[in-house]
């Protein structure tokens, strides 16, 4: 991938919000297009006790999570760990992970994936599934395209 030579600035008005049940949302900041594939960035906000995803891994991307609000629960290396505001989790390619907000209150994080793979269509579809507008089977065939490979069911905590 060629490196970008131009700085990238994303203004709040340009951020797409994908609504999730209970007041949560995916905030789609950058999916690799504006950085020539160097990285992708999104923010996830979850209501108390809500799962963000089931166990999965990426074969290409390292994923960094910086907890901005509340307490998140991360499954990494077979162990669930609580990470509060200001904490950081880095998941290398191949490592199985999952995450969700703790039961105590809403939580959110900034996620950075490198290299950046265009995943915004994936997050939009996850939003439709979470809102009951589509079924989980609608994800069939998308996992390789978006480098998201599931390693278990929704009950990981």
CSV table of C-alpha atoms in Angstrom, one decimal, residues 46-122:
chain,number,residue,atom,x,y,z
A,46,UNK,CA,-22.4,0.9,24.5
A,47,UNK,CA,-25.1,1.0,27.1
A,48,UNK,CA,-24.5,-0.8,30.5
A,49,UNK,CA,-23.9,-4.5,30.1
A,50,UNK,CA,-24.1,-4.5,26.3
A,51,UNK,CA,-21.8,-6.7,24.2
A,52,UNK,CA,-19.8,-5.1,21.5
A,53,UNK,CA,-18.9,-8.3,19.7
A,54,UNK,CA,-18.5,-12.0,20.1
A,55,UNK,CA,-15.0,-13.7,20.2
A,56,UNK,CA,-13.2,-13.2,16.9
A,57,UNK,CA,-9.7,-12.5,15.5
A,58,UNK,CA,-8.2,-10.6,12.6
A,59,UNK,CA,-5.5,-12.2,10.4
A,60,UNK,CA,-4.1,-8.9,9.1
A,61,UNK,CA,-4.8,-6.2,11.6
A,62,UNK,CA,-3.6,-5.2,15.0
A,63,UNK,CA,-6.4,-3.6,17.0
A,64,UNK,CA,-5.9,-0.9,19.6
A,65,UNK,CA,-8.6,0.0,22.1
A,66,UNK,CA,-8.4,3.2,24.3
A,67,UNK,CA,-11.2,3.3,26.8
A,68,UNK,CA,-12.7,6.8,26.9
A,69,UNK,CA,-15.7,6.3,29.2
A,70,UNK,CA,-16.8,3.8,31.8
A,71,UNK,CA,-15.5,0.3,32.2
A,72,UNK,CA,-15.2,-2.1,29.3
A,73,UNK,CA,-14.7,-5.9,29.7
A,74,UNK,CA,-12.3,-7.5,27.2
A,75,UNK,CA,-11.8,-11.1,26.5
A,76,UNK,CA,-8.2,-11.6,25.5
A,77,UNK,CA,-6.1,-14.7,25.7
A,78,UNK,CA,-9.1,-16.6,27.2
A,79,UNK,CA,-9.4,-14.3,30.2
A,80,UNK,CA,-12.0,-11.5,30.7
A,81,UNK,CA,-10.3,-8.3,32.1
A,82,UNK,CA,-12.0,-5.1,33.2
A,83,UNK,CA,-10.4,-2.0,31.7
A,84,UNK,CA,-11.5,1.5,32.9
A,85,UNK,CA,-11.3,4.9,31.5
A,86,UNK,CA,-7.8,5.8,30.3
A,87,UNK,CA,-6.9,2.1,29.8
A,88,UNK,CA,-5.4,0.6,26.7
A,89,UNK,CA,-5.7,-2.8,25.1
A,90,UNK,CA,-3.6,-3.9,22.0
A,91,UNK,CA,-4.6,-7.1,20.2
A,92,UNK,CA,-2.2,-8.5,17.6
A,93,UNK,CA,-3.3,-10.4,14.5
A,94,UNK,CA,-4.5,-13.9,15.3
A,95,UNK,CA,-5.4,-13.1,19.0
A,96,UNK,CA,-9.0,-14.0,19.9
A,97,UNK,CA,-10.8,-11.2,21.5
A,98,UNK,CA,-14.3,-9.8,22.4
A,99,UNK,CA,-15.6,-6.8,24.4
A,100,UNK,CA,-18.6,-5.3,26.0
A,101,UNK,CA,-19.6,-2.6,28.5
A,102,UNK,CA,-19.6,-3.6,32.2
A,103,UNK,CA,-23.0,-3.9,33.9
A,104,UNK,CA,-22.2,-0.8,36.0
A,105,UNK,CA,-22.9,1.8,33.3
A,106,UNK,CA,-22.4,2.8,29.7
A,107,UNK,CA,-18.9,2.7,28.3
A,108,UNK,CA,-17.0,3.5,25.1
A,109,UNK,CA,-13.7,3.3,23.4
A,110,UNK,CA,-11.7,4.5,20.5
A,111,UNK,CA,-10.5,1.7,18.2
A,112,UNK,CA,-7.6,1.9,15.8
A,113,UNK,CA,-6.9,-0.9,13.3
A,114,UNK,CA,-3.7,-1.1,11.4
A,115,UNK,CA,-3.4,-1.6,8.6
A,116,UNK,CA,-6.7,0.0,7.8
A,117,UNK,CA,-9.2,-2.2,6.0
A,118,UNK,CA,-12.4,-0.6,4.7
A,119,UNK,CA,-14.8,-1.9,7.3
A,120,UNK,CA,-17.5,0.8,7.5
A,121,UNK,CA,-20.0,-1.4,5.5
A,122,UNK,CA,-19.4,-4.2,8.0
